[in-house]
PDB file of C-alpha atoms in Angstrom:
ATOM      1  CA  UNK A 527      -0.085   0.119   0.100  1.00 51.00           C
ATOM      2  CA  UNK A 528       1.103   3.134  -1.076  1.00 57.00           C
ATOM      3  CA  UNK A 529       2.118   6.152   1.681  1.00 67.00           C
ATOM      4  CA  UNK A 530       1.030   8.574  -0.660  1.00 53.00           C
ATOM      5  CA  UNK A 531      -2.354  10.365  -0.313  1.00 62.00           C
ATOM      6  CA  UNK A 532      -4.790   9.476  -2.853  1.00 63.00           C
ATOM      7  CA  UNK A 533      -4.746  12.742  -4.892  1.00 60.00           C
ATOM      8  CA  UNK A 534      -1.143  12.452  -5.009  1.00 54.00           C
ATOM      9  CA  UNK A 535      -1.265   9.264  -6.348  1.00 57.00           C
ATOM     10  CA  UNK A 536      -4.103  10.308  -9.032  1.00 60.00           C
ATOM     11  CA  UNK A 537      -1.442  13.127  -9.673  1.00 64.00           C
ATOM     12  CA  UNK A 538       0.959  10.975 -10.311  1.00 59.00           C
ATOM     13  CA  UNK A 539      -0.622   8.399 -12.876  1.00 67.00           C
ATOM     14  CA  UNK A 540      -2.040  11.361 -14.836  1.00 80.00           C
ATOM     15  CA  UNK A 541       1.780  12.723 -14.964  1.00 80.00           C
ATOM     16  CA  UNK A 542       2.657   9.307 -16.398  1.00 80.00           C
ATOM     17  CA  UNK A 543      -0.242   9.282 -18.584  1.00 81.00           C
ATOM     18  CA  UNK A 544       0.944  12.812 -20.209  1.00 81.00           C
ATOM     19  CA  UNK A 545       4.060  11.792 -20.632  1.00 81.00           C
ATOM     20  CA  UNK A 546       3.345   8.492 -22.459  1.00 80.00           C
ATOM     21  CA  UNK A 547       1.079  10.687 -24.958  1.00 80.00           C
ATOM     22  CA  UNK A 548       3.841  13.438 -25.373  1.00 81.00           C
ATOM     23  CA  UNK A 549       6.177  10.319 -26.018  1.00 83.00           C
ATOM     24  CA  UNK A 550       4.024   8.674 -28.526  1.00 81.00           C
ATOM     25  CA  UNK A 551       3.248  12.560 -30.347  1.00 80.00           C
ATOM     26  CA  UNK A 552       7.004  13.429 -30.260  1.00 79.00           C
ATOM     27  CA  UNK A 553       8.390  10.240 -31.577  1.00 78.00           C
ATOM     28  CA  UNK A 554       5.584   8.583 -33.582  1.00 78.00           C
ATOM     29  CA  UNK A 555       3.361  11.409 -34.882  1.00 77.00           C
ATOM     30  CA  UNK A 556       5.342  14.419 -35.024  1.00 78.00           C
ATOM     31  CA  UNK A 557       8.208  13.369 -37.403  1.00 78.00           C
ATOM     32  CA  UNK A 558       6.362  11.847 -39.991  1.00 79.00           C
ATOM     33  CA  UNK A 559       3.552  14.594 -40.136  1.00 76.00           C
ATOM     34  CA  UNK A 560       6.513  17.135 -40.547  1.00 79.00           C
ATOM     35  CA  UNK A 561       8.110  14.853 -43.180  1.00 84.00           C
ATOM     36  CA  UNK A 562       4.765  14.234 -45.576  1.00 84.00           C
ATOM     37  CA  UNK A 563       4.588  16.046 -48.903  1.00 87.00           C
ATOM     38  CA  UNK A 564       1.396  16.078 -50.638  1.00 90.00           C
ATOM     39  CA  UNK A 565       1.157  15.772 -54.360  1.00 93.00           C
ATOM     40  CA  UNK A 566      -0.072  19.148 -55.051  1.00 92.00           C
ATOM     41  CA  UNK A 567      -0.419  18.365 -58.772  1.00 92.00           C
ATOM     42  CA  UNK A 568      -2.840  15.457 -57.929  1.00 92.00           C
ATOM     43  CA  UNK A 569      -4.708  17.229 -55.604  1.00 91.00           C
ATOM     44  CA  UNK A 570      -5.408  20.052 -57.844  1.00 87.00           C
ATOM     45  CA  UNK A 571      -6.407  17.473 -60.234  1.00 87.00           C
ATOM     46  CA  UNK A 572      -9.077  15.936 -57.982  1.00 82.00           C
ATOM     47  CA  UNK A 573     -12.421  15.867 -58.599  1.00 75.00           C
ATOM     48  CA  UNK A 574     -14.167  17.283 -55.272  1.00 80.00           C
ATOM     49  CA  UNK A 575     -13.197  21.021 -54.139  1.00 82.00           C
ATOM     50  CA  UNK A 576     -10.531  21.079 -51.573  1.00 89.00           C
ATOM     51  CA  UNK A 577     -11.235  23.870 -49.145  1.00 91.00           C
ATOM     52  CA  UNK A 578      -7.953  24.204 -46.911  1.00 92.00           C
ATOM     53  CA  UNK A 579      -8.668  26.081 -43.851  1.00 93.00           C
ATOM     54  CA  UNK A 580      -6.750  27.817 -40.714  1.00 92.00           C
ATOM     55  CA  UNK A 581      -7.839  28.707 -37.199  1.00 91.00           C
ATOM     56  CA  UNK A 582      -8.070  31.903 -36.782  1.00 91.00           C
ATOM     57  CA  UNK A 583      -6.467  31.739 -33.546  1.00 90.00           C
ATOM     58  CA  UNK A 584      -3.395  29.584 -34.590  1.00 88.00           C
ATOM     59  CA  UNK A 585      -0.612  31.858 -34.431  1.00 85.00           C
ATOM     60  CA  UNK A 586       2.471  31.379 -36.105  1.00 85.00           C
ATOM     61  CA  UNK A 587       2.454  27.362 -35.118  1.00 83.00           C
ATOM     62  CA  UNK A 588       3.034  24.557 -37.236  1.00 82.00           C
ATOM     63  CA  UNK A 589      -0.719  23.433 -38.045  1.00 82.00           C
ATOM     64  CA  UNK A 590      -1.253  27.159 -39.518  1.00 89.00           C
ATOM     65  CA  UNK A 591       2.285  27.476 -41.299  1.00 91.00           C
ATOM     66  CA  UNK A 592       1.857  24.172 -43.239  1.00 89.00           C
ATOM     67  CA  UNK A 593      -1.724  24.560 -44.100  1.00 90.00           C
ATOM     68  CA  UNK A 594      -1.126  27.952 -45.682  1.00 94.00           C
ATOM     69  CA  UNK A 595       1.905  26.376 -47.338  1.00 93.00           C
ATOM     70  CA  UNK A 596      -0.547  23.602 -48.773  1.00 93.00           C
ATOM     71  CA  UNK A 597      -2.936  26.348 -50.186  1.00 95.00           C
ATOM     72  CA  UNK A 598      -0.221  28.218 -51.830  1.00 95.00           C
ATOM     73  CA  UNK A 599       0.657  24.956 -53.273  1.00 93.00           C
ATOM     74  CA  UNK A 600      -2.820  24.283 -54.437  1.00 92.00           C
ATOM     75  CA  UNK A 601      -3.277  27.898 -55.686  1.00 91.00           C
ATOM     76  CA  UNK A 602      -5.670  28.583 -53.404  1.00 91.00           C
ATOM     77  CA  UNK A 603      -6.673  30.959 -50.147  1.00 92.00           C
ATOM     78  CA  UNK A 604      -6.736  29.176 -46.747  1.00 94.00           C
ATOM     79  CA  UNK A 605     -10.264  29.101 -45.331  1.00 93.00           C
ATOM     80  CA  UNK A 606     -10.173  30.904 -41.661  1.00 93.00           C
ATOM     81  CA  UNK A 607     -12.257  29.167 -39.486  1.00 93.00           C
ATOM     82  CA  UNK A 608     -12.936  29.753 -35.559  1.00 93.00           C
ATOM     83  CA  UNK A 609     -10.437  28.616 -33.131  1.00 89.00           C
ATOM     84  CA  UNK A 610      -7.465  27.456 -33.247  1.00 84.00           C
ATOM     85  CA  UNK A 611      -6.079  23.806 -35.213  1.00 76.00           C
ATOM     86  CA  UNK A 612      -8.548  22.142 -32.100  1.00 80.00           C
ATOM     87  CA  UNK A 613     -11.397  24.685 -33.476  1.00 81.00           C
ATOM     88  CA  UNK A 614     -14.125  22.132 -33.991  1.00 87.00           C
ATOM     89  CA  UNK A 615     -13.631  20.820 -30.224  1.00 88.00           C
ATOM     90  CA  UNK A 616     -13.571  24.244 -29.124  1.00 85.00           C
ATOM     91  CA  UNK A 617     -16.311  26.447 -30.758  1.00 89.00           C
ATOM     92  CA  UNK A 618     -18.358  23.531 -32.450  1.00 91.00           C
ATOM     93  CA  UNK A 619     -21.019  25.484 -33.643  1.00 93.00           C
ATOM     94  CA  UNK A 620     -19.088  28.497 -34.779  1.00 93.00           C
ATOM     95  CA  UNK A 621     -16.879  25.975 -36.594  1.00 92.00           C
ATOM     96  CA  UNK A 622     -19.632  24.249 -37.970  1.00 93.00           C
ATOM     97  CA  UNK A 623     -21.252  27.459 -39.592  1.00 94.00           C
ATOM     98  CA  UNK A 624     -17.879  28.048 -41.109  1.00 94.00           C
ATOM     99  CA  UNK A 625     -17.652  25.013 -42.727  1.00 93.00           C
ATOM    100  CA  UNK A 626     -21.075  24.752 -44.122  1.00 93.00           C
ATOM    101  CA  UNK A 627     -20.283  28.496 -45.804  1.00 93.00           C
ATOM    102  CA  UNK A 628     -17.191  27.300 -47.035  1.00 91.00           C
ATOM    103  CA  UNK A 629     -18.784  24.389 -48.719  1.00 89.00           C
ATOM    104  CA  UNK A 630     -21.693  25.708 -49.882  1.00 89.00           C
ATOM    105  CA  UNK A 631     -20.670  29.376 -50.371  1.00 79.00           C
ATOM    106  CA  UNK A 632     -23.778  30.780 -48.586  1.00 69.00           C
TER     107      UNK A 632
END
């Protein structure tokens, strides 16, 4: 039995889970993500229209920079949606409205 108070044990477990999640992100996800280069020519030829979007609150972070680079490669402009790159979670109603407007032109 641990001599730590219950909340301290929960904090340690939470820290361990956070560390594991960060390791997975940095070691397994970020490297391939930052090295992926889409075939812009094939995307431009694709049948459906591609809407490239960036979060209004995304300052100069990698999600915004890579989105703007993709829009430039596709010879289009990036639509600005509410929130940052987690806009659907942070501002779901405003985000849904922006998606509808971007897709329908309303």
